[in-house]
Amino acid sequence: MSLFEVEHLDLFYGQTQALKDVNIKIEEQAITAFIGPSGCGKSTFLRVLNRMNDLIGNVTTTGTVLFGGKNLITDYEPMELRRRVGMVFQKPNPFPMSIFDNVAYGPRLFKRYTKSDIADLVEDSLKKSALWDDVKDRLGKSAMSLSGGQQQRLCIARTLATGPEVVLMDEPTSALDPISTARIEDLMISLKKQYTIVVVTHNMQQASRVSDDVAFFLVDKNRCGFLVEYGNTQELFLNPKDKRTEDYISGKFG
C-alpha cells in the first residue's frame, strides 16, 4: 500500500527551480532510499514529506503530495504532520539536557503524562532504538556524554517517542564510524516492521543492504533535480532501466 503519492511535484526557492516533475509512490512499512550525487534534490524532496521546507521561507511547491490519501499541504497542520512524519538528521543533534528529557521532550508537547506513563514511554522508545541497555542506569546524565552513534540512536528514540508512522532519515550514518553505521542499519531494518522509513544516502552499499525500493535523482543542465528511476532495490541495482542509473551505481560518475 502506498503511504505517500506524489504527482508532478515542482519545487522552487524563490525563482530558482530545485525539483522538477517528481512522480513517486512510497510504500508503507518499507525502507525507501533516495540516491544520487550531491545537489540533486534528495534532501529537499525528503523535507517535502513533512513540510520542513516551510521553515526555510520563500519556498513554493506545485503538484500533488498525498499522505494517507489526504493532501499533505492543505489537510494537515504542520506540527501534527511532523509528529506523524518524524525526521532524523545527518548529524546527531541531542538537546542539551538529560537522556531521559531528550526522549520525553516531544511527547510532553502533545499530551500530559503521568510520571509512570512518561517513564514507560521513554523506556519503550529507547528499547526500540536499541539504546536502552547502554543508558538505563544513567538516564539523568547529559545526552552530550554519549558517543556519536549513541547520540544518533537517541535522536531516533526521540523521534519514535512522539508516535510517528514514518521516520525520515537524512544521511543518518554519514558522520558515524563503521560499527555505529552497522548498528543504525540493523535498527532501520528492525523498525520497518512498525514504521515506514525513507532514507537519503550517498552510500550505494548501504542502499543495497537496507532498502526495499530506491529512487535515483540527478540534476539537469539548469541544476534542477529530477527523478530518473524508481523501483525495487534488487531490480534497480542489477537491471536498471536507464543508462544513467547504471553509470551512477557502477561508479562511472558521482
XYZ file of N, CA and C in Angstrom:
762
model
N 0.842 -1.201 0.000
C 0.000 0.000 0.000
C 0.874 1.246 0.000
N 0.529 2.212 -0.838
C 1.308 3.453 -0.914
C 0.893 4.400 0.201
N 1.863 4.849 0.993
C 1.580 5.804 2.060
C 1.687 7.238 1.552
N 2.693 7.488 0.699
C 2.841 8.782 0.029
C 2.596 8.589 -1.467
N 1.853 9.500 -2.055
C 1.658 9.514 -3.503
C 1.962 10.922 -4.007
N 3.005 11.030 -4.803
C 3.471 12.323 -5.287
C 3.299 12.369 -6.803
N 2.649 13.426 -7.277
C 2.410 13.567 -8.710
C 2.796 14.964 -9.179
N 3.664 14.997 -10.176
C 4.047 16.240 -10.871
C 4.495 17.332 -9.894
N 5.334 16.937 -8.939
C 5.818 17.898 -7.947
C 6.925 18.766 -8.527
N 6.750 20.069 -8.452
C 7.792 21.055 -8.742
C 8.039 21.848 -7.464
N 9.291 22.187 -7.213
C 9.622 22.997 -6.040
C 10.580 24.109 -6.434
N 10.310 25.301 -5.910
C 11.108 26.482 -6.219
C 11.590 27.142 -4.938
N 12.862 27.573 -4.937
C 13.379 28.501 -3.938
C 13.370 29.882 -4.587
N 12.384 30.693 -4.251
C 12.239 31.959 -4.960
C 11.918 31.680 -6.423
N 12.759 32.185 -7.321
C 12.574 31.964 -8.754
C 13.362 30.766 -9.271
N 14.171 30.158 -8.386
C 15.030 29.054 -8.802
C 14.343 27.719 -8.576
N 14.217 26.935 -9.646
C 13.567 25.636 -9.523
C 14.571 24.598 -9.026
N 14.190 23.885 -7.952
C 15.069 22.888 -7.346
C 14.648 21.460 -7.636
N 13.347 21.250 -7.870
C 12.839 19.922 -8.215
C 11.841 20.059 -9.359
N 11.864 19.085 -10.259
C 11.032 19.171 -11.454
C 10.279 17.866 -11.689
N 8.968 17.953 -11.707
C 8.074 16.875 -12.136
C 8.414 15.526 -11.481
N 8.424 15.520 -10.148
C 8.697 14.285 -9.413
C 7.397 13.503 -9.245
N 7.423 12.240 -9.650
C 6.275 11.341 -9.514
C 6.753 10.068 -8.829
N 6.165 9.761 -7.675
C 6.638 8.602 -6.921
C 5.557 8.157 -5.940
N 5.493 6.857 -5.681
C 4.644 6.299 -4.637
C 5.537 5.559 -3.654
N 5.449 5.947 -2.390
C 6.304 5.364 -1.357
C 5.473 4.395 -0.533
N 5.954 3.163 -0.460
C 5.178 2.087 0.149
C 5.251 2.109 1.673
N 4.164 1.660 2.281
C 4.047 1.592 3.732
C 4.882 0.443 4.287
N 5.477 0.655 5.481
C 6.276 -0.347 6.188
C 7.332 -0.973 5.278
N 8.062 -0.096 4.621
C 9.191 -0.486 3.785
C 10.263 0.576 3.956
N 11.463 0.272 3.497
C 12.554 1.248 3.509
C 12.779 1.706 2.080
N 12.608 2.999 1.853
C 12.864 3.593 0.545
C 14.097 4.467 0.646
N 15.066 4.249 -0.232
C 16.314 5.023 -0.227
C 16.322 5.981 -1.407
N 16.763 7.222 -1.137
C 16.991 8.212 -2.190
C 18.493 8.285 -2.430
N 18.921 8.047 -3.665
C 20.339 8.115 -4.002
C 20.540 9.107 -5.140
N 21.802 9.494 -5.330
C 22.142 10.437 -6.382
C 23.264 11.351 -5.917
N 23.916 12.060 -6.838
C 25.037 12.928 -6.469
C 24.585 14.114 -5.622
N 25.534 14.779 -4.992
C 25.225 15.949 -4.171
C 24.536 17.019 -5.002
N 23.546 17.678 -4.389
C 22.883 18.787 -5.049
C 21.778 18.411 -6.009
N 21.340 17.134 -5.969
C 20.312 16.717 -6.924
C 18.901 16.771 -6.347
N 18.756 17.260 -5.121
C 17.433 17.470 -4.558
C 16.907 16.373 -3.660
N 17.754 15.403 -3.299
C 17.296 14.289 -2.450
C 16.768 14.791 -1.108
N 17.587 15.580 -0.423
C 17.191 16.076 0.897
C 16.045 17.070 0.800
N 16.045 17.880 -0.260
C 14.936 18.812 -0.472
C 13.630 18.051 -0.605
N 13.646 16.976 -1.392
C 12.429 16.192 -1.560
C 12.047 15.494 -0.268
N 13.030 14.993 0.488
C 12.744 14.365 1.780
C 11.987 15.337 2.680
N 12.441 16.604 2.685
C 11.798 17.609 3.541
C 10.401 17.991 3.068
N 10.093 17.708 1.804
C 8.720 17.908 1.328
C 7.757 17.022 2.113
N 8.209 15.829 2.476
C 7.327 14.818 3.037
C 6.858 15.136 4.449
N 7.518 16.068 5.142
C 6.944 16.549 6.410
C 6.965 18.081 6.499
N 7.034 18.711 5.351
C 6.923 20.168 5.211
C 7.998 20.933 5.987
N 9.169 20.330 6.117
C 10.272 21.041 6.756
C 10.741 22.217 5.904
N 10.509 22.156 4.593
C 10.887 23.279 3.733
C 10.107 24.542 4.069
N 8.945 24.389 4.708
C 8.159 25.557 5.117
C 8.954 26.469 6.047
N 9.884 25.869 6.791
C 10.649 26.630 7.772
C 11.731 27.489 7.125
N 12.044 27.208 5.872
C 13.087 27.959 5.174
C 12.551 29.294 4.681
N 11.330 29.310 4.216
C 10.746 30.523 3.658
C 11.043 30.648 2.174
N 10.173 31.353 1.463
C 10.333 31.614 0.037
C 10.396 30.330 -0.786
N 9.720 29.286 -0.292
C 9.663 28.014 -0.997
C 8.247 27.818 -1.537
N 8.144 27.470 -2.811
C 6.851 27.230 -3.445
C 6.836 25.833 -4.043
N 5.749 25.106 -3.806
C 5.588 23.794 -4.422
C 4.294 23.763 -5.229
N 4.331 23.041 -6.334
C 3.134 22.774 -7.116
C 3.052 21.270 -7.357
N 1.889 20.810 -7.754
C 1.672 19.388 -7.905
C 0.911 18.848 -6.712
N 0.865 17.536 -6.593
C 0.084 16.882 -5.541
C 0.978 15.993 -4.694
N 0.842 16.137 -3.363
C 1.515 15.239 -2.424
C 0.458 14.730 -1.456
N 0.158 13.434 -1.540
C -0.816 12.823 -0.648
C -0.107 11.997 0.414
N -0.581 12.106 1.645
C -0.093 11.277 2.755
C -1.312 10.612 3.378
N -1.349 9.292 3.302
C -2.519 8.586 3.800
C -3.789 8.961 3.068
N -3.644 9.314 1.798
C -4.795 9.654 0.976
C -5.268 11.087 1.103
N -4.646 11.881 1.987
C -5.025 13.273 2.177
C -3.935 14.196 1.662
N -4.350 15.393 1.243
C -3.400 16.374 0.736
C -2.483 16.830 1.867
N -1.206 16.616 1.681
C -0.233 16.912 2.731
C -0.147 18.409 3.042
N -0.439 19.244 2.055
C -0.318 20.688 2.242
C -1.564 21.277 2.901
N -2.738 20.859 2.446
C -3.966 21.517 2.894
C -4.690 20.807 4.033
N -4.448 19.511 4.204
C -5.253 18.739 5.151
C -4.557 18.422 6.469
N -3.342 18.916 6.650
C -2.603 18.654 7.885
C -2.041 19.943 8.469
N -2.154 20.080 9.786
C -1.409 21.125 10.477
C 0.061 20.700 10.520
N 1.007 21.648 10.293
C 2.419 21.262 10.232
C 2.921 20.502 11.457
N 2.553 20.941 12.665
C 3.047 20.261 13.870
C 2.519 18.833 13.952
N 1.254 18.634 13.619
C 0.687 17.288 13.652
C 1.325 16.415 12.578
N 1.550 17.000 11.400
C 2.211 16.248 10.331
C 3.595 15.801 10.768
N 4.356 16.708 11.394
C 5.732 16.363 11.800
C 5.757 15.400 12.970
N 4.681 15.318 13.732
C 4.589 14.276 14.756
C 4.422 12.920 14.078
N 3.625 12.872 13.022
C 3.353 11.612 12.332
C 4.450 11.239 11.343
N 5.175 12.237 10.865
C 6.286 12.012 9.927
C 7.528 12.631 10.552
N 8.254 11.849 11.359
C 9.407 12.357 12.096
C 10.653 12.435 11.233
N 11.657 13.142 11.746
C 12.892 13.373 10.987
C 14.114 13.124 11.858
N 15.070 12.397 11.292
C 16.387 12.207 11.915
C 17.406 12.826 10.970
N 18.249 13.697 11.495
C 19.128 14.493 10.651
C 20.500 13.837 10.467
N 21.294 14.462 9.598
C 22.601 13.919 9.231
C 23.539 13.818 10.425
N 23.631 14.889 11.193
C 24.480 14.881 12.385
C 23.606 14.744 13.621
N 24.012 13.912 14.566
C 23.233 13.791 15.804
C 23.035 15.160 16.449
N 21.808 15.440 16.867
C 21.520 16.748 17.452
C 20.734 16.627 18.751
N 21.310 15.916 19.746
C 20.601 15.824 21.027
C 20.460 17.193 21.678
N 19.393 17.366 22.435
C 19.208 18.613 23.168
C 20.160 18.634 24.360
N 20.588 19.812 24.802
C 21.497 19.904 25.957
C 20.746 19.695 27.265
N 20.292 18.495 27.441
C 19.552 18.097 28.648
C 19.790 16.620 28.871
N 19.125 16.036 29.842
C 19.382 14.639 30.172
C 18.895 13.704 29.063
N 19.400 12.487 29.103
C 18.973 11.456 28.165
C 17.467 11.263 28.266
N 16.970 11.161 29.493
C 15.532 10.976 29.719
C 14.729 12.122 29.126
N 15.121 13.353 29.422
C 14.351 14.511 28.966
C 14.416 14.692 27.452
N 15.486 14.241 26.818
C 15.549 14.279 25.362
C 14.400 13.471 24.756
N 14.202 12.262 25.281
C 13.169 11.382 24.727
C 11.774 11.857 25.125
N 11.652 12.393 26.333
C 10.344 12.818 26.834
C 9.897 14.157 26.262
N 10.817 14.908 25.678
C 10.523 16.278 25.261
C 9.352 16.351 24.279
N 9.402 15.564 23.213
C 8.362 15.626 22.190
C 6.989 15.229 22.697
N 6.877 14.064 23.341
C 5.563 13.663 23.856
C 4.937 14.684 24.796
N 5.757 15.338 25.603
C 5.221 16.334 26.546
C 4.631 17.546 25.838
N 5.051 17.784 24.598
C 4.488 18.896 23.835
C 3.047 18.627 23.411
N 2.712 17.356 23.246
C 1.412 16.985 22.692
C 0.412 16.492 23.730
N 0.897 16.069 24.902
C -0.017 15.436 25.842
C 0.554 15.491 27.249
N -0.332 15.543 28.233
C 0.080 15.442 29.632
C 0.227 13.971 30.007
N 1.336 13.615 30.610
C 1.597 12.247 31.023
C 1.809 12.179 32.524
N 1.396 11.055 33.123
C 1.785 10.802 34.498
C 3.272 10.459 34.525
N 3.868 10.549 35.684
C 5.293 10.237 35.824
C 5.570 8.801 35.381
N 4.673 7.894 35.724
C 4.851 6.486 35.369
C 4.716 6.274 33.865
N 3.713 6.928 33.268
C 3.480 6.746 31.832
C 4.625 7.286 30.989
N 5.160 8.447 31.376
C 6.254 9.016 30.587
C 7.507 8.166 30.747
N 7.708 7.599 31.933
C 8.857 6.718 32.139
C 8.742 5.473 31.261
N 7.536 4.910 31.168
C 7.315 3.733 30.319
C 7.544 4.071 28.851
N 7.090 5.257 28.437
C 7.256 5.672 27.045
C 8.731 5.866 26.699
N 9.474 6.487 27.611
C 10.906 6.684 27.381
C 11.616 5.336 27.279
N 11.307 4.430 28.175
C 11.937 3.108 28.139
C 11.614 2.388 26.832
N 10.351 2.413 26.426
C 9.939 1.740 25.194
C 10.661 2.325 23.976
N 10.772 3.641 23.925
C 11.421 4.297 22.781
C 12.907 3.975 22.739
N 13.547 3.944 23.897
C 14.969 3.610 23.954
C 15.215 2.152 23.595
N 14.283 1.281 23.950
C 14.410 -0.124 23.558
C 14.256 -0.280 22.052
N 13.290 0.431 21.466
C 13.091 0.352 20.024
C 14.307 0.859 19.256
N 15.025 1.807 19.843
C 16.205 2.362 19.177
C 17.495 1.646 19.580
N 17.351 0.512 20.281
C 18.498 -0.325 20.670
C 19.494 0.433 21.535
N 18.980 1.320 22.396
C 19.860 2.120 23.253
C 19.624 1.872 24.739
N 18.537 1.226 25.088
C 18.151 1.084 26.485
C 19.253 0.432 27.325
N 19.817 -0.656 26.858
C 20.834 -1.359 27.654
C 22.063 -0.495 27.891
N 22.341 0.441 26.968
C 23.503 1.314 27.110
C 23.283 2.409 28.141
N 22.029 2.833 28.335
C 21.791 4.063 29.120
C 20.847 3.893 30.296
N 20.303 2.715 30.520
C 19.251 2.549 31.524
C 19.692 2.942 32.931
N 20.995 2.895 33.189
C 21.494 3.251 34.517
C 21.992 4.689 34.609
N 21.813 5.469 33.538
C 22.283 6.863 33.569
C 21.339 7.789 32.800
N 20.052 7.576 32.949
C 19.073 8.381 32.231
C 19.127 9.847 32.611
N 19.622 10.131 33.830
C 19.709 11.512 34.281
C 20.963 12.227 33.819
N 21.859 11.503 33.158
C 23.093 12.109 32.668
C 22.832 12.910 31.393
N 23.738 13.827 31.108
C 23.598 14.650 29.904
C 23.689 13.797 28.648
N 22.834 14.090 27.690
C 22.884 13.394 26.404
C 24.184 13.666 25.671
N 24.827 14.787 26.001
C 26.067 15.136 25.332
C 27.220 14.218 25.743
N 27.016 13.406 26.781
C 28.069 12.483 27.234
C 28.095 11.199 26.408
N 27.109 11.007 25.551
C 27.043 9.799 24.745
C 27.986 9.882 23.546
N 28.357 8.730 23.014
C 29.166 8.691 21.791
C 28.318 9.140 20.605
N 28.960 9.363 19.468
C 28.236 9.818 18.283
C 27.150 8.850 17.856
N 27.487 7.555 17.836
C 26.500 6.556 17.445
C 25.348 6.468 18.434
N 25.669 6.583 19.713
C 24.626 6.565 20.735
C 23.741 7.805 20.630
N 24.351 8.950 20.352
C 23.564 10.167 20.187
C 22.584 10.041 19.022
N 23.019 9.408 17.933
C 22.115 9.261 16.792
C 20.964 8.311 17.139
N 21.258 7.243 17.872
C 20.180 6.349 18.294
C 19.251 7.045 19.291
N 19.800 7.957 20.095
C 18.956 8.752 20.988
C 18.024 9.649 20.186
N 18.540 10.225 19.117
C 17.694 11.073 18.268
C 16.597 10.250 17.596
N 16.909 9.006 17.259
C 15.885 8.117 16.718
C 14.841 7.811 17.791
N 15.299 7.538 19.020
C 14.363 7.295 20.124
C 13.475 8.506 20.361
N 14.051 9.692 20.290
C 13.288 10.932 20.481
C 12.211 11.074 19.410
N 12.534 10.667 18.193
C 11.552 10.702 17.115
C 10.451 9.671 17.334
N 10.828 8.458 17.733
C 9.850 7.391 17.926
C 8.906 7.697 19.080
N 9.361 8.469 20.054
C 8.563 8.735 21.251
C 7.286 9.511 20.954
N 7.239 10.241 19.849
C 6.035 11.003 19.518
C 4.999 10.164 18.778
N 5.313 8.907 18.512
C 4.361 8.011 17.867
C 4.178 8.225 16.385
N 5.275 8.347 15.622
C 5.138 8.592 14.182
C 4.723 7.344 13.422
N 4.262 7.553 12.191
C 4.036 6.457 11.257
C 5.227 6.317 10.308
N 5.938 7.436 10.118
C 7.042 7.496 9.162
C 8.257 8.093 9.862
N 9.435 7.552 9.548
C 10.695 8.134 10.019
C 11.535 8.489 8.793
N 11.777 9.786 8.614
C 12.646 10.266 7.547
C 14.061 10.360 8.099
N 15.046 9.896 7.316
C 16.444 9.925 7.761
C 17.303 10.554 6.669
N 17.948 11.661 7.006
C 18.774 12.387 6.043
C 20.244 12.067 6.278
N 20.759 11.088 5.549
C 22.144 10.619 5.701
C 22.480 10.350 7.175
N 21.741 9.481 7.834
C 21.870 9.323 9.286
C 23.174 8.707 9.760
N 23.963 8.115 8.837
C 25.209 7.471 9.265
C 26.451 8.139 8.695
N 26.298 9.245 7.990
C 27.450 9.837 7.300
C 28.511 10.352 8.267
N 28.120 10.661 9.510
C 29.080 11.173 10.485
C 29.535 10.098 11.470
N 29.206 8.820 11.188
C 29.460 7.749 12.145
C 30.528 6.784 11.647
N 31.138 6.081 12.585
C 32.132 5.062 12.244
C 31.430 3.806 11.745
N 32.180 2.859 11.138
C 31.548 1.665 10.552
C 30.738 0.834 11.534
N 31.194 0.704 12.774
C 30.452 -0.102 13.752
C 29.119 0.566 14.091
N 29.155 1.874 14.328
C 27.913 2.606 14.614
C 26.986 2.598 13.404
N 27.569 2.695 12.210
C 26.770 2.644 10.984
C 26.034 1.317 10.876
N 26.720 0.229 11.168
C 26.095 -1.096 11.085
C 24.929 -1.216 12.069
N 25.082 -0.628 13.250
C 24.006 -0.694 14.248
C 22.790 0.095 13.790
N 23.018 1.252 13.175
C 21.901 2.054 12.668
C 21.204 1.316 11.528
N 21.982 0.671 10.651
C 21.386 -0.089 9.545
C 20.542 -1.246 10.080
N 21.058 -1.973 11.065
C 20.282 -3.060 11.675
C 19.000 -2.514 12.302
N 19.123 -1.337 12.899
C 17.971 -0.704 13.539
C 16.905 -0.339 12.499
N 17.335 0.206 11.373
C 16.378 0.563 10.323
C 15.594 -0.659 9.867
N 16.284 -1.768 9.662
C 15.629 -2.996 9.199
C 14.623 -3.483 10.239
N 14.994 -3.356 11.517
C 14.082 -3.755 12.588
C 12.862 -2.841 12.663
N 13.074 -1.548 12.490
C 11.988 -0.577 12.643
C 10.945 -0.657 11.536
N 11.321 -1.153 10.368
C 10.344 -1.176 9.265
C 9.195 -2.147 9.530
N 9.318 -2.980 10.571
C 8.189 -3.831 10.949
C 7.030 -2.998 11.482
N 7.344 -1.800 11.998
C 6.318 -0.932 12.582
C 6.202 0.421 11.885
N 7.254 0.834 11.167
C 7.281 2.179 10.612
C 7.659 2.136 9.128
N 7.299 3.209 8.441
C 7.779 3.433 7.085
C 9.051 4.268 7.188
N 10.126 3.823 6.550
C 11.418 4.503 6.625
C 11.772 5.059 5.256
N 12.157 6.336 5.218
C 12.659 6.945 3.982
C 14.024 7.542 4.311
N 15.047 7.105 3.593
C 16.416 7.491 3.932
C 17.145 8.060 2.722
N 17.836 9.173 2.930
C 18.756 9.723 1.941
C 20.138 9.171 2.250
N 20.814 8.637 1.238
C 22.161 8.124 1.458
C 23.020 8.314 0.215
N 24.305 8.579 0.451
C 25.285 8.602 -0.635
C 25.993 7.252 -0.754
N 25.692 6.349 0.161
C 26.377 5.063 0.243
C 25.589 4.015 -0.550
N 26.123 3.648 -1.734
C 25.426 2.687 -2.575
C 25.277 1.337 -1.884
N 26.313 0.915 -1.163
C 26.246 -0.359 -0.453
C 25.168 -0.332 0.621
N 25.068 0.799 1.309
C 24.032 0.919 2.329
C 22.641 0.825 1.714
N 22.423 1.537 0.615
C 21.123 1.481 -0.060
C 20.786 0.057 -0.471
N 21.775 -0.679 -0.985
C 21.512 -2.052 -1.431
C 21.278 -2.987 -0.244
N 21.910 -2.691 0.905
C 21.761 -3.557 2.081
C 20.411 -3.395 2.764
N 19.963 -2.153 2.923
C 18.824 -1.928 3.823
C 17.503 -1.640 3.130
N 17.517 -1.154 1.889
C 16.277 -0.644 1.313
C 15.500 -1.699 0.542
N 14.199 -1.476 0.472
C 13.322 -2.289 -0.364
C 13.143 -1.657 -1.743
N 13.114 -0.320 -1.776
C 12.952 0.423 -3.019
C 13.971 1.550 -3.063
N 14.363 1.948 -4.273
C 15.363 3.001 -4.457
C 14.861 4.014 -5.483
N 15.070 5.302 -5.167
C 14.785 6.380 -6.110
C 16.107 7.068 -6.444
N 16.416 7.154 -7.733
C 17.667 7.757 -8.186
C 17.381 9.129 -8.777
N 18.034 10.160 -8.198
C 17.860 11.536 -8.635
C 19.123 12.039 -9.344
N 18.919 12.939 -10.297
C 20.005 13.659 -10.962
C 19.624 15.124 -11.099
N 20.553 15.930 -11.632
C 20.253 17.332 -11.946
C 20.397 17.538 -13.449
N 19.574 18.464 -13.972
C 19.686 18.797 -15.383
C 20.704 19.923 -15.584
N 20.813 20.430 -16.777
C 21.807 21.463 -17.080
C 21.543 22.764 -16.333
N 20.325 22.934 -15.824
C 19.979 24.128 -15.054
C 20.116 23.904 -13.550
N 20.724 22.788 -13.159
C 20.927 22.414 -11.759
C 19.612 22.157 -11.036
N 18.636 21.672 -11.765
C 17.332 21.336 -11.199
C 17.244 19.827 -11.024
N 16.849 19.388 -9.837
C 16.773 17.966 -9.566
C 15.551 17.303 -10.167
N 15.727 16.064 -10.601
C 14.601 15.302 -11.142
C 14.822 13.823 -10.863
N 13.734 13.072 -10.857
C 13.781 11.644 -10.601
C 14.037 10.893 -11.902
N 15.137 10.136 -11.934
C 15.499 9.377 -13.131
C 14.781 8.039 -13.152
N 14.847 7.334 -12.022
C 14.328 5.964 -11.991
C 13.963 5.592 -10.568
N 12.910 4.808 -10.437
C 12.438 4.378 -9.119
C 11.917 2.959 -9.218
N 12.323 2.109 -8.267
C 11.820 0.747 -8.307
C 12.411 -0.123 -7.220
N 12.104 -1.392 -7.279
C 12.629 -2.381 -6.346
C 14.155 -2.330 -6.323
N 14.725 -2.377 -5.132
C 16.171 -2.198 -4.985
C 16.972 -3.217 -5.780
N 16.635 -4.477 -5.634
C 17.400 -5.511 -6.324
C 17.310 -5.335 -7.835
N 16.119 -5.059 -8.333
C 15.948 -4.888 -9.776
C 16.701 -3.669 -10.282
N 16.638 -2.569 -9.520
C 17.298 -1.345 -9.970
C 18.817 -1.496 -9.978
N 19.365 -2.177 -8.978
C 20.817 -2.334 -8.916
C 21.328 -3.367 -9.925
N 20.551 -4.410 -10.166
C 21.016 -5.480 -11.058
C 20.606 -5.269 -12.504
N 19.475 -4.587 -12.698
C 18.985 -4.425 -14.064
C 18.314 -3.049 -14.233
N 19.092 -1.971 -14.089
C 18.492 -0.638 -14.224
C 17.953 -0.410 -15.629
N 16.850 0.344 -15.687
C 16.223 0.602 -16.982
C 16.878 1.773 -17.705
N 17.500 2.670 -16.951
C 18.076 3.892 -17.537
C 19.601 3.801 -17.511
N 20.240 4.145 -18.605
C 21.704 4.075 -18.696
C 22.364 4.970 -17.657
N 21.724 6.096 -17.325
C 22.293 6.997 -16.323
C 22.323 6.348 -14.947
N 21.315 5.554 -14.637
C 21.303 4.823 -13.376
C 22.440 3.817 -13.334
N 22.607 3.083 -14.408
C 23.692 2.090 -14.490
C 25.047 2.757 -14.317
N 25.249 3.901 -14.962
C 26.531 4.597 -14.862
C 26.799 5.067 -13.439
N 25.743 5.522 -12.751
C 25.949 6.040 -11.396
C 26.253 4.919 -10.406
N 25.470 3.864 -10.434
C 25.676 2.820 -9.439
C 26.945 2.015 -9.713
N 27.445 2.082 -10.960
C 28.707 1.401 -11.273
C 29.919 2.294 -11.029
N 29.679 3.545 -10.605
C 30.756 4.441 -10.247
C 31.367 5.212 -11.381
N 30.687 5.273 -12.530
C 31.252 5.993 -13.664
C 31.170 7.504 -13.491
N 30.254 7.953 -12.614
C 30.214 9.362 -12.252
C 29.575 9.485 -10.884
N 29.632 10.695 -10.296
C 29.048 10.917 -8.984
C 30.085 10.914 -7.886
